[in-house]
Coordinates of C-alpha atoms in Angstrom, one line a residue:
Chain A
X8 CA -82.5 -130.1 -168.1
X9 CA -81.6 -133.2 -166.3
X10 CA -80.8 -132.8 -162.3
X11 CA -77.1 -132.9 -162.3
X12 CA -76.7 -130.4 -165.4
X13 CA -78.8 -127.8 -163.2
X14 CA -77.0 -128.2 -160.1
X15 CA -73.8 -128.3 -161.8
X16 CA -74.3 -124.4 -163.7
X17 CA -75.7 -123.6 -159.9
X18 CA -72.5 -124.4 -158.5
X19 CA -70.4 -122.8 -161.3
X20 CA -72.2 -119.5 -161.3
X21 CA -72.3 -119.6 -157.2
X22 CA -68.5 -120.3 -157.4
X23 CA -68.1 -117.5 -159.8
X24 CA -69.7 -115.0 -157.1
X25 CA -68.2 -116.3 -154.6
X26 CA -64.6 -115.9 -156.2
X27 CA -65.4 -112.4 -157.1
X28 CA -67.1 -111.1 -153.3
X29 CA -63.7 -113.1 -151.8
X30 CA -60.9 -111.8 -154.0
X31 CA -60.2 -107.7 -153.2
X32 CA -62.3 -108.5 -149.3
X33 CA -60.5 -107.8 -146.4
X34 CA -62.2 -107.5 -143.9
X35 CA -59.6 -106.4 -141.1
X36 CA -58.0 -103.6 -143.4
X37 CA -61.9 -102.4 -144.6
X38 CA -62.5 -101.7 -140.8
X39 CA -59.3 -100.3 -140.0
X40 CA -59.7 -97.6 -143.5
X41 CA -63.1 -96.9 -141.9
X42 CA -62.2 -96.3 -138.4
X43 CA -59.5 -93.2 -139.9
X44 CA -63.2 -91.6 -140.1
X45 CA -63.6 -88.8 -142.9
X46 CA -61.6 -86.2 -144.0
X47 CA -61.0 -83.2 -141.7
X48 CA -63.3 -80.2 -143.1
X49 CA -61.4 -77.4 -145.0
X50 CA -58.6 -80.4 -145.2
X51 CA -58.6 -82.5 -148.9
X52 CA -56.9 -85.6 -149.9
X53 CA -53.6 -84.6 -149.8
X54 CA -50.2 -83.9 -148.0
X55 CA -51.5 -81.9 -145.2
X56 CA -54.4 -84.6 -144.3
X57 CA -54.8 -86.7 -141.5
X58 CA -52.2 -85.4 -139.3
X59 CA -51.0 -88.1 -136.7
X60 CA -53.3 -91.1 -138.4
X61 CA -51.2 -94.0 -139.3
X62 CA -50.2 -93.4 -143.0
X63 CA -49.9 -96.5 -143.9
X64 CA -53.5 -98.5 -143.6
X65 CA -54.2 -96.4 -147.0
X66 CA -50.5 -96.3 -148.1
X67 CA -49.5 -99.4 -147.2
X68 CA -50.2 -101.1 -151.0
X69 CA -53.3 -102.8 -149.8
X70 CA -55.0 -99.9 -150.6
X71 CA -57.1 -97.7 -151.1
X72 CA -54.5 -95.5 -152.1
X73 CA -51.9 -96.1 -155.0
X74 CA -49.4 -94.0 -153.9
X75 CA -47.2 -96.3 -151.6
X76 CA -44.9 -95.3 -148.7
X77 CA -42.3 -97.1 -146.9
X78 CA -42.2 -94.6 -144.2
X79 CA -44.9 -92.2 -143.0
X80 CA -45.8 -90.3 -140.1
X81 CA -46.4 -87.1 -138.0
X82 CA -44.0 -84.8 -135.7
X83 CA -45.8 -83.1 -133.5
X84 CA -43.7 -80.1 -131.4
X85 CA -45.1 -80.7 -127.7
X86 CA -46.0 -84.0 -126.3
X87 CA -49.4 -82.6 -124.7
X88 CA -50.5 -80.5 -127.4
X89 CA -51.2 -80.7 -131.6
X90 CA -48.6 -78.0 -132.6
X91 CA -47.3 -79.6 -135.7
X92 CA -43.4 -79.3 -135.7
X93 CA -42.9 -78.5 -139.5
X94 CA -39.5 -78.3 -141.2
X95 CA -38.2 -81.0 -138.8
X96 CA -35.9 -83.5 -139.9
X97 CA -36.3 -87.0 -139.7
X98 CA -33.0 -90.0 -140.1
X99 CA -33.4 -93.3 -140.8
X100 CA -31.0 -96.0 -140.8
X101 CA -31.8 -99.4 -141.6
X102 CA -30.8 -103.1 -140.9
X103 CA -28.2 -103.0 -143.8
X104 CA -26.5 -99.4 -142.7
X105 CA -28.8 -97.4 -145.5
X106 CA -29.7 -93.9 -144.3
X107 CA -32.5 -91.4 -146.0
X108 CA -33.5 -88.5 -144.5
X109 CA -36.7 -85.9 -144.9
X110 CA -38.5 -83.6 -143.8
X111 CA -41.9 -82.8 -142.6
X112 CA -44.3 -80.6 -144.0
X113 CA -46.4 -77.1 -141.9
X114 CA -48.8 -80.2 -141.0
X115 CA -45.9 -82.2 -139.7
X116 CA -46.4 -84.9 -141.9
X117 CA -43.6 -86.9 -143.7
X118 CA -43.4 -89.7 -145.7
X119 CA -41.2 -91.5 -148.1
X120 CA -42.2 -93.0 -151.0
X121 CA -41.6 -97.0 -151.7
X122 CA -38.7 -96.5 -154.7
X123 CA -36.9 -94.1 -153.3
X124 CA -36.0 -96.2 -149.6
X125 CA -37.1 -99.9 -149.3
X126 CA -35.3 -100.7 -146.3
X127 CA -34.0 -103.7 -144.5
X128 CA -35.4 -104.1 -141.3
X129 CA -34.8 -103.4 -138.1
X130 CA -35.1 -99.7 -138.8
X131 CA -33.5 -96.9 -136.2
X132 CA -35.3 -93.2 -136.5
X133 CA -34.5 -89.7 -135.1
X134 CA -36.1 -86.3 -135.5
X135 CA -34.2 -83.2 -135.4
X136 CA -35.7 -79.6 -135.5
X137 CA -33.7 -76.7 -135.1
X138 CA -31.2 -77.5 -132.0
X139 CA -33.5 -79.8 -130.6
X140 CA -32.6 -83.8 -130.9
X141 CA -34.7 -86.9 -130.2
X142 CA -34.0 -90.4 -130.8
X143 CA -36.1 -93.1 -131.1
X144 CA -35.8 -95.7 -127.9
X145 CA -36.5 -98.9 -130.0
X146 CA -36.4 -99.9 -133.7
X147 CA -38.9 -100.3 -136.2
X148 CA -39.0 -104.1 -136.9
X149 CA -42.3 -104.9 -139.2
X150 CA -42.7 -101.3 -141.1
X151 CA -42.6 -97.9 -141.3
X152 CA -46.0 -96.4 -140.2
X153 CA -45.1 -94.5 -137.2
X154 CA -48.4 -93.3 -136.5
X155 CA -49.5 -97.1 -135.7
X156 CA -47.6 -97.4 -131.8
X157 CA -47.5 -94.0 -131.9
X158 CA -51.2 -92.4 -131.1
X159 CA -51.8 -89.9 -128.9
X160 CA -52.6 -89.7 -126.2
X161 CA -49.6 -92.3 -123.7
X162 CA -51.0 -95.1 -122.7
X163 CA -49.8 -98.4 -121.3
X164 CA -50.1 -99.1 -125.6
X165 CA -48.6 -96.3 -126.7
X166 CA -45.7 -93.5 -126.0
X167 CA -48.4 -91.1 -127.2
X168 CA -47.5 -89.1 -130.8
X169 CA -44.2 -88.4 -131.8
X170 CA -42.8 -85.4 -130.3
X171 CA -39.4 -83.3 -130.4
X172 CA -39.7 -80.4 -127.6
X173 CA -39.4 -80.5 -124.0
X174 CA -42.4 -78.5 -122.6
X175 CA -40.4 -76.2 -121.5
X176 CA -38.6 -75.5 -124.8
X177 CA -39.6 -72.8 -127.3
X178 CA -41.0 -73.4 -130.7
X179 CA -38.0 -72.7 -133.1
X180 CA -38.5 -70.7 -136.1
X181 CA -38.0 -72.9 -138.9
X182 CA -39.5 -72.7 -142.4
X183 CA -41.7 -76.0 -143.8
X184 CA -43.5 -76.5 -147.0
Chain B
X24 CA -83.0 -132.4 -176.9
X25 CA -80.7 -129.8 -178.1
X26 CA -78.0 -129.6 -175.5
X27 CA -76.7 -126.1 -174.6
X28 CA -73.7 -125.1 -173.7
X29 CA -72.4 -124.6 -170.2
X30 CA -73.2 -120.7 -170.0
X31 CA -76.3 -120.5 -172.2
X32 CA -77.6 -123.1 -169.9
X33 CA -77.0 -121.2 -167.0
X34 CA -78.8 -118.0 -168.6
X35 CA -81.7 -119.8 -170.1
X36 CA -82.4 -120.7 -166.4
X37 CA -84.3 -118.1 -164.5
X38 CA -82.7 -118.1 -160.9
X39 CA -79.0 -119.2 -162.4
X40 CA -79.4 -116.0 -164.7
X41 CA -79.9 -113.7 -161.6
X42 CA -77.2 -114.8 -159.9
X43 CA -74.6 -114.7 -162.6
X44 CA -76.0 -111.0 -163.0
X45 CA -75.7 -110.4 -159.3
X46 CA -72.2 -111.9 -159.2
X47 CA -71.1 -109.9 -162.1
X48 CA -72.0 -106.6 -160.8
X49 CA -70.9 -107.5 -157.3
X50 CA -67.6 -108.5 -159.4
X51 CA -67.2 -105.1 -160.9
X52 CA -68.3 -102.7 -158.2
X53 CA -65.2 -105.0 -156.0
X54 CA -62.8 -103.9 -158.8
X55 CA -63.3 -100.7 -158.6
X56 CA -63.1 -100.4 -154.8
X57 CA -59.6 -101.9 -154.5
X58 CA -58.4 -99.9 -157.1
X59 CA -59.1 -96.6 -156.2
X60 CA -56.7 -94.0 -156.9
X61 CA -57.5 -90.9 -154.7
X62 CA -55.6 -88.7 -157.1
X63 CA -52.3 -88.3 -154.5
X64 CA -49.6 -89.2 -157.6
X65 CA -46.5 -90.2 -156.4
X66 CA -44.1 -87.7 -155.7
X67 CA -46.4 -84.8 -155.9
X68 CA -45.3 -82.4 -153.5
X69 CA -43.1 -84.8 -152.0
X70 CA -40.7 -82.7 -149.8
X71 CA -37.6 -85.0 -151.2
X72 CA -35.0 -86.9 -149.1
X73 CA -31.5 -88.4 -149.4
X74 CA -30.5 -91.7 -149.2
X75 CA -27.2 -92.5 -148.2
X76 CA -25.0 -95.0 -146.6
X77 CA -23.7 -95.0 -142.8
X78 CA -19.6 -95.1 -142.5
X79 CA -17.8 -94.4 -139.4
X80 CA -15.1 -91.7 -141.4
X81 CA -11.7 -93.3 -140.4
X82 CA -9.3 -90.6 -138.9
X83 CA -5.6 -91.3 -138.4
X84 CA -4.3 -87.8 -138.6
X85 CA -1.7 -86.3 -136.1
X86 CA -2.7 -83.4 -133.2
X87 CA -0.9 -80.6 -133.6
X88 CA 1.2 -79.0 -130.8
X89 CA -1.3 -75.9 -130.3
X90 CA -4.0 -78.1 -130.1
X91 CA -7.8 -77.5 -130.8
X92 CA -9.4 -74.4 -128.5
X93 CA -12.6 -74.9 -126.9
X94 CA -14.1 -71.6 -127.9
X95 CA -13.3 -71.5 -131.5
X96 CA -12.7 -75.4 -132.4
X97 CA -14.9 -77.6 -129.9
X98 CA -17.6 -75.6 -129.1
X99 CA -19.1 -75.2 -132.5
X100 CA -19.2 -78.9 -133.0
X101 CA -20.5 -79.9 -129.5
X102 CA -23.4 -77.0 -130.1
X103 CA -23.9 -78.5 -134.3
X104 CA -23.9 -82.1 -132.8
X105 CA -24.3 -82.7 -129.6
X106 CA -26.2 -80.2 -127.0
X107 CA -29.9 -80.9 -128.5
X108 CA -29.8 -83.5 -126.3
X109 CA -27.0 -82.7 -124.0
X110 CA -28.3 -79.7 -123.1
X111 CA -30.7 -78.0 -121.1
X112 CA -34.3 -79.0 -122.2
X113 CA -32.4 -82.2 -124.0
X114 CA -33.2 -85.8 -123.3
X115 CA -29.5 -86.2 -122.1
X116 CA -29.6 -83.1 -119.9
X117 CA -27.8 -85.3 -117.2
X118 CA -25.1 -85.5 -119.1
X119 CA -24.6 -81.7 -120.9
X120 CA -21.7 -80.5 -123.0
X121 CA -22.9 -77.0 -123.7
X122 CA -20.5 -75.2 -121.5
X123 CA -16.3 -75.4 -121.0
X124 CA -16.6 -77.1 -117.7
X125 CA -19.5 -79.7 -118.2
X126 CA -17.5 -80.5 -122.0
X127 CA -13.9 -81.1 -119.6
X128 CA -15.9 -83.3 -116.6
X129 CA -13.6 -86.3 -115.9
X130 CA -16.1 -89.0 -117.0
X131 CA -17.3 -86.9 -119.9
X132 CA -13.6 -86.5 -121.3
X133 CA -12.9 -90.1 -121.1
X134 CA -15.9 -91.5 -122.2
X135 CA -16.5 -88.7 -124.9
X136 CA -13.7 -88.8 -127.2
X137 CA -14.0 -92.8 -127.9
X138 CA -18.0 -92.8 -128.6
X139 CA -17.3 -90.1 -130.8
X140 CA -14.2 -92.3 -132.6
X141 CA -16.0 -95.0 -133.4
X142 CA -19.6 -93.5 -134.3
X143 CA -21.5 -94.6 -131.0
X144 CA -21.8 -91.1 -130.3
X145 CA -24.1 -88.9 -132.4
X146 CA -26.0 -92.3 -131.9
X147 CA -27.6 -93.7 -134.9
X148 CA -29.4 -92.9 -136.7
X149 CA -28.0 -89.2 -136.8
X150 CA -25.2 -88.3 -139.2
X151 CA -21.6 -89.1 -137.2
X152 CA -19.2 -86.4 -137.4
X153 CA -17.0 -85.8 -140.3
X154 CA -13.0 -87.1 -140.1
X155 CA -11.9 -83.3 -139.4
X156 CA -14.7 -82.6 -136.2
X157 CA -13.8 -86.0 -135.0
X158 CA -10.1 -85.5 -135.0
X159 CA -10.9 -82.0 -133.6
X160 CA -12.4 -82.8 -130.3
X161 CA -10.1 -86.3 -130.3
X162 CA -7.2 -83.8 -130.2
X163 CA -8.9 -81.5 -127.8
X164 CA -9.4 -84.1 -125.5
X165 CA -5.9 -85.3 -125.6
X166 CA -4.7 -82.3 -123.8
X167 CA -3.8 -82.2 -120.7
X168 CA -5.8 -79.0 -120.1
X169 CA -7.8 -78.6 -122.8
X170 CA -7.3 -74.7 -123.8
X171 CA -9.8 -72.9 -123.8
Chain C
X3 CA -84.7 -141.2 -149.2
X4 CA -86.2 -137.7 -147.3
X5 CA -86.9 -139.8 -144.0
X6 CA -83.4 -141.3 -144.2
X7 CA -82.3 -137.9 -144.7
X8 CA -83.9 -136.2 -141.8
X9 CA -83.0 -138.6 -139.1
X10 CA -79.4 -138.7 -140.4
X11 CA -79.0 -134.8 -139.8
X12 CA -80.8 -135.1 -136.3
X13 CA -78.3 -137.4 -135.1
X14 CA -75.6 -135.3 -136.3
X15 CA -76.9 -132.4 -134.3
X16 CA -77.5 -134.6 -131.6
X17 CA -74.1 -135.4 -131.5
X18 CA -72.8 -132.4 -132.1
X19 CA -74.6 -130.7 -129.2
X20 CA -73.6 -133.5 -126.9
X21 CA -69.9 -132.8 -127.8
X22 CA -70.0 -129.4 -127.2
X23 CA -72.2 -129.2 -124.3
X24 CA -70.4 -129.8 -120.9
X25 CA -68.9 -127.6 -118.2
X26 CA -64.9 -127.6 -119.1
X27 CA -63.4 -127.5 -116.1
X28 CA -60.1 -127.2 -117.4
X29 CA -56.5 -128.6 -116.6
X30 CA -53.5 -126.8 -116.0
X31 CA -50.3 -128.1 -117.9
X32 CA -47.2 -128.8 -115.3
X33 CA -44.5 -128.0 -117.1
X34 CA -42.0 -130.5 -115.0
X35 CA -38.8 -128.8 -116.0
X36 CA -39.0 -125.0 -115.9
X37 CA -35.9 -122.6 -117.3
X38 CA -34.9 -120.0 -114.8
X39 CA -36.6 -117.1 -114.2
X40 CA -34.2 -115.6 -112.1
X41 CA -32.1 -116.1 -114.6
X42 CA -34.9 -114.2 -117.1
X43 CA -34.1 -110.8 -116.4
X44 CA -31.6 -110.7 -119.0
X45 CA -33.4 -112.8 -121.0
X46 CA -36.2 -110.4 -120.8
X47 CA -34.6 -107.4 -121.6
X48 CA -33.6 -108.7 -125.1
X49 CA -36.7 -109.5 -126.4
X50 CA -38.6 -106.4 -125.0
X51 CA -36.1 -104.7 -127.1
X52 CA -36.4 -107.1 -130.3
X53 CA -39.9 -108.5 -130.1
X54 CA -42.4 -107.1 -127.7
X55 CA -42.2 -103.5 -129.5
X56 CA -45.8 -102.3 -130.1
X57 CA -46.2 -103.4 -133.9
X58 CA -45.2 -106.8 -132.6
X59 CA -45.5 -109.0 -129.4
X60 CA -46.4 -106.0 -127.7
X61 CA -50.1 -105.5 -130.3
X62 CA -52.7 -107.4 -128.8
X63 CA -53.7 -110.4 -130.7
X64 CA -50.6 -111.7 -131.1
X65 CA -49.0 -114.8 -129.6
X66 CA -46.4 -114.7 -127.4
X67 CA -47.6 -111.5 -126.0
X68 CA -44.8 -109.9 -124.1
X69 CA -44.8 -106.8 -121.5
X70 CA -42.0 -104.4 -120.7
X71 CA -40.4 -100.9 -121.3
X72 CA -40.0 -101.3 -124.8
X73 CA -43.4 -102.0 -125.6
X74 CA -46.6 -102.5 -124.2
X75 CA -47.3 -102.3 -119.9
X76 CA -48.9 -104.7 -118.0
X77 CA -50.3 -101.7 -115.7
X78 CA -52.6 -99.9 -117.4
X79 CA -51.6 -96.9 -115.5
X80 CA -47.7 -97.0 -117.1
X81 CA -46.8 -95.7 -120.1
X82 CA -44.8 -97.0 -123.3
X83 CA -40.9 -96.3 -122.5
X84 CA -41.4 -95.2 -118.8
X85 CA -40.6 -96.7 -115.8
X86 CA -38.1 -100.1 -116.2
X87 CA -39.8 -103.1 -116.6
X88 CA -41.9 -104.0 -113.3
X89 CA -41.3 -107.2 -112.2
X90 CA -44.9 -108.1 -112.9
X91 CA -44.4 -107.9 -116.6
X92 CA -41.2 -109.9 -115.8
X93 CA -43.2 -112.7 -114.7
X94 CA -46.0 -112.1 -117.8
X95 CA -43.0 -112.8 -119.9
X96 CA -42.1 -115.8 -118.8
X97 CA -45.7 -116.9 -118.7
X98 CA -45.9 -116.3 -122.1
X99 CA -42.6 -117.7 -123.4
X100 CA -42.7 -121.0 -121.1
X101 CA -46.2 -121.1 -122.1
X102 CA -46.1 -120.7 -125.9
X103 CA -45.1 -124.5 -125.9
X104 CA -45.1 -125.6 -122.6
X105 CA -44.4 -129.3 -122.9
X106 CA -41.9 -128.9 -125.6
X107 CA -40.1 -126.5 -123.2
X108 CA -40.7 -129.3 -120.3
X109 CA -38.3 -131.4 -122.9
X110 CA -35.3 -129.1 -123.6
X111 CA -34.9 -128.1 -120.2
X112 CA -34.9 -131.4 -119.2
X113 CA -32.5 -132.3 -121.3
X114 CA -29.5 -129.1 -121.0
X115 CA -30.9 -127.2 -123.4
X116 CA -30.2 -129.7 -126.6
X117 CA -31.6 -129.2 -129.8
X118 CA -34.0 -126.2 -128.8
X119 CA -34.5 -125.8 -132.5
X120 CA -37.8 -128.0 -131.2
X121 CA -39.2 -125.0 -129.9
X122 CA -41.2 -122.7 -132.4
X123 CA -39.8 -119.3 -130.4
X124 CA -36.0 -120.8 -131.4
X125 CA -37.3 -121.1 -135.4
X126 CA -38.7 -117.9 -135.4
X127 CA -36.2 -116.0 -134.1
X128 CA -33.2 -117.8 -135.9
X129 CA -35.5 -116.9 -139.4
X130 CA -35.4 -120.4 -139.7
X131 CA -39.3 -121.0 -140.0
X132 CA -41.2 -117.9 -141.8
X133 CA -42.0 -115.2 -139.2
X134 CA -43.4 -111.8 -140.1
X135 CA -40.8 -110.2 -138.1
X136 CA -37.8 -111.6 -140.3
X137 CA -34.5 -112.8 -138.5
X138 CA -34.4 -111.2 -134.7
X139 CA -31.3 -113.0 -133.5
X140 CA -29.2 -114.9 -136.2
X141 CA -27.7 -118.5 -135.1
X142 CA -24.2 -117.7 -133.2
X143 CA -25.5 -114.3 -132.7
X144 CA -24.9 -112.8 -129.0
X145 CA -29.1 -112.9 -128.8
X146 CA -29.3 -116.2 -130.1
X147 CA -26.3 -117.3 -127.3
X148 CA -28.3 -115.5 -125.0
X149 CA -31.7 -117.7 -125.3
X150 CA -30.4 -120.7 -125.9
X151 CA -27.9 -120.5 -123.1
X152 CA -30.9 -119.4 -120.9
X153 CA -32.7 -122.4 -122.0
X154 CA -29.5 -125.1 -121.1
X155 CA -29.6 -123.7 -117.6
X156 CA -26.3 -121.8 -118.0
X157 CA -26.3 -118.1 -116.5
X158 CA -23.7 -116.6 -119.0
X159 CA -24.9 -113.3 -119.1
X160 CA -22.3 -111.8 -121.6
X161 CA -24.0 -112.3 -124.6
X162 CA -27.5 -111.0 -123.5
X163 CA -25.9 -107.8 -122.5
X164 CA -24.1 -107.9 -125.6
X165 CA -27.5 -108.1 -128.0
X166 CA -28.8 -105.5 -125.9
X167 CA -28.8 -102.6 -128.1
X168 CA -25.1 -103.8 -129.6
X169 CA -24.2 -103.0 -126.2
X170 CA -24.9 -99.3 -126.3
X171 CA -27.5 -98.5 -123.3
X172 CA -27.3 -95.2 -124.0
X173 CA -30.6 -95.1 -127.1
X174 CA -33.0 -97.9 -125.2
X175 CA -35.9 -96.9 -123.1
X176 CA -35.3 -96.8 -119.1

């Protein structure tokens, strides 16, 4: 076969790998699924997994989960501890004065699915469990993973995990799913 | 010599053939990675939530001469609404509303009544008070001295 | 045709390596005409709030990296929504918004503050050139007054305490 017939099925099979390697590779998001670690033992796939990891690097539509969220994220009861505040309430209201509210679940985990609140950005939140009321200091400008600033413990990066009790303040007794 | 087509001349060559394999399989096995579905279908055990849209309820209604009582009227409200965070253990403890005299403070009784009006106060994003509560405590607050 | 070849790609290392080989000893940029930074404070405060949240110009990584209250500290030893904004991170700011485009700056100071649309932080936040973050302040907006006013020298300080949180200081951070 003469030279530049050879070179030129090189070329289209090497562009056809290379199309294929290049088109679902992302590298960033890859390492950021794989830094989330396994699941938790005893703890599946599911609503109750992965309590304060951000929701969203699976959920997010980039994969590797189908089911997409808008919003997702964990209340935890106590600043300094893991106590999951479940049955806990959480408000949104976005950029074009849209509200949706929900609730957590026993792990403290929430999340709204993409149909049911696509919101206009800025976003303002607030969690409310029982008697107890905490609204959130800034707005939500780029999404709605709250686990993502919010990761435990505070740091100069972070206000630590989302919280709704003062230390000092009782754990209410509220049902959760 | 017989010329072959594009493909069959890249599989009659040895090296080109291996490659196209390799590229196919790596093709297929990055399919199937980004497509994943972990089983989670949407909605399943989804808790539910409500949509809605914010309005600041527009009250023009008159006080009446009796007036609102702190006890019975204002109390409930301020305890539904407002002492989760102006209250003890609240992030507004500084400023509390969950008793008679914090609720009738000077600066709390001016400042109180036109937040509420106009929405500022449950901030956003929390639910503002219905027309009736905000006439309520509006009324309340227009006393005099607010009974108690 | 080999020969040709070999000596060809020797030069281009040659040159190559010669290019990039040297100690840089690097050049600070003067920026002749600064905007105020007492006048920043204000300035500041607004896009903490806005921009320099955690998901945004407070992640490292990001250009325009800003420091405050509302989002990332400078210190390592403060925390997110703490104690106010130190005047250190004050001064990071303004590092980082004079520097973004420091010459271009140089120009619109130097000239009142006309047609600050030449500076990609004015673009961004008017939504006028794509910016992951959308429209912060809209053209006319009291935010928008606030920076451009900032930049023309002027220390009209309604309008940036107006964008602040609408106003309401009761939600923001410290």
């Amino acid at each position: 076969m003469p030279l530049a017939r050879r070179l030129a099925s090189s070329a289209g099979v090497g562009f056809l790998a290379l199309v294929s390697l290049v088109a679902c590779a992302d590298p960033v998001h890859d390492a950021a699924v794989d830094a989330l670690g396994p699941e938790a033992p005893g703890v599946p796939a599911g609503p109750d997994h992965r309590p304060g990891q951000p929701c969203l690097t699976c959920h997010g539509g980039q994969g590797p989960s189908s089911f997409e969220m808008a919003f997702g994220g964990t209340v935890f009861a106590y600043l300094a501890a893991n106590q999951p505040a479940g049955g806990a309430t959480i408000h949104l209201l976005d950029g074009a004065q849209h509200t949706f509210a929900t609730q957590t679940n026993c792990a403290g985990n929430f999340w709204v699915p993409k149909p049911a609140f696509d919101p206009t950005y800025p976003v303002q939140a607030a969690v409310q469990w029982a008697s107890a009321t905490e609204v959130m200091r800034t707005e939500m400008r780029l999404n709605g993973d709250c686990n993502y600033c919010h990761v435990q413990p505070e740091t100069a990066a972070s206000p630590g995990h989302t919280w709704i009790l003062a230390p000092s303040t009782p754990v209410p007794e509220v049902s959760c799913r | 010599m017989k010329r072959a087509p594009f493909v069959g001349s890249a599989v009659g060559h040895p090296v080109a053939a291996l490659a196209l394999a390799l590229a196919l399989l790596a093709s297929g096995a990055t399919v199937v990675a980004c497509s994943s579905n972990d089983g989670v279908g949407q909605g399943r055990d989804y808790l539910g939530g409500e949509a809605g849209v914010a309005t600041c309820p527009v009250v023009n209604g008159k006080c009446s001469s009796s007036g609102p009582s702190y006890a019975a009227d204002v109390a409930p409200i301020l305890a539904a609404h407002c002492t989760g965070c102006h209250g003890p253990g609240g992030e507004n403890a500084d400023v509390p509303l969950n008793t008679y005299d914090a609720a009738t403070a000077p600066k709390v009784k001016i400042i109180s009544a036109s937040l509420v009006s106009v929405c500022k106060m449950p901030p956003p994003p929390l639910p503002s008070l219905s027309a009736d509560d905000i006439a309520t405590l509006r009324c309340w607050y227009a006393q005099l001295h607010p009974a108690k | 045709m080999i020969r040709h070849l070999f000596w060809g790609s020797l030069a281009v290392v040659l040159v190559g390596v010669t290019a990039c080989s040297g100690k840089y000893e690097g050049a600070s940029v003067a920026v002749a005409d600064e905007p105020s930074l007492d006048a920043f404070d204000v300035v500041a405060k607004n896009l903490d709030y806005s921009c320099g949240n955690l998901a945004c110009h407070g992640a490292v990584g990001r250009n325009l990296l800003l420091y405050g209250v509302e989002g990332r500290r400078l210190a390592p030893t403060d925390v997110a929504c703490g104690r106010t904004t130190t005047p250190d991170e004050l001064l990071a700011d303004y590092r980082s918004v004079v520097g973004l485009e420091p010459e271009i700056m140089s120009e619109v100071v130097a000239s009142g503050g006309k047609d600050p649309d030449r500076l990609t932080l004015i673009r961004k936040m008017n939504g006028t050139e794509s910016h992951k973050g959308g429209t912060v302040f809209a053209i006319g907006s009291d935010g928008d007054l606030c920076v451009r006013s900032w930049l023309a020298g002027s220390d009209d300080t309604p309008p940036c305490n107006n964008a602040f949180n609408n106003g309401d200081p009761f939600v923001a951070c410290p």
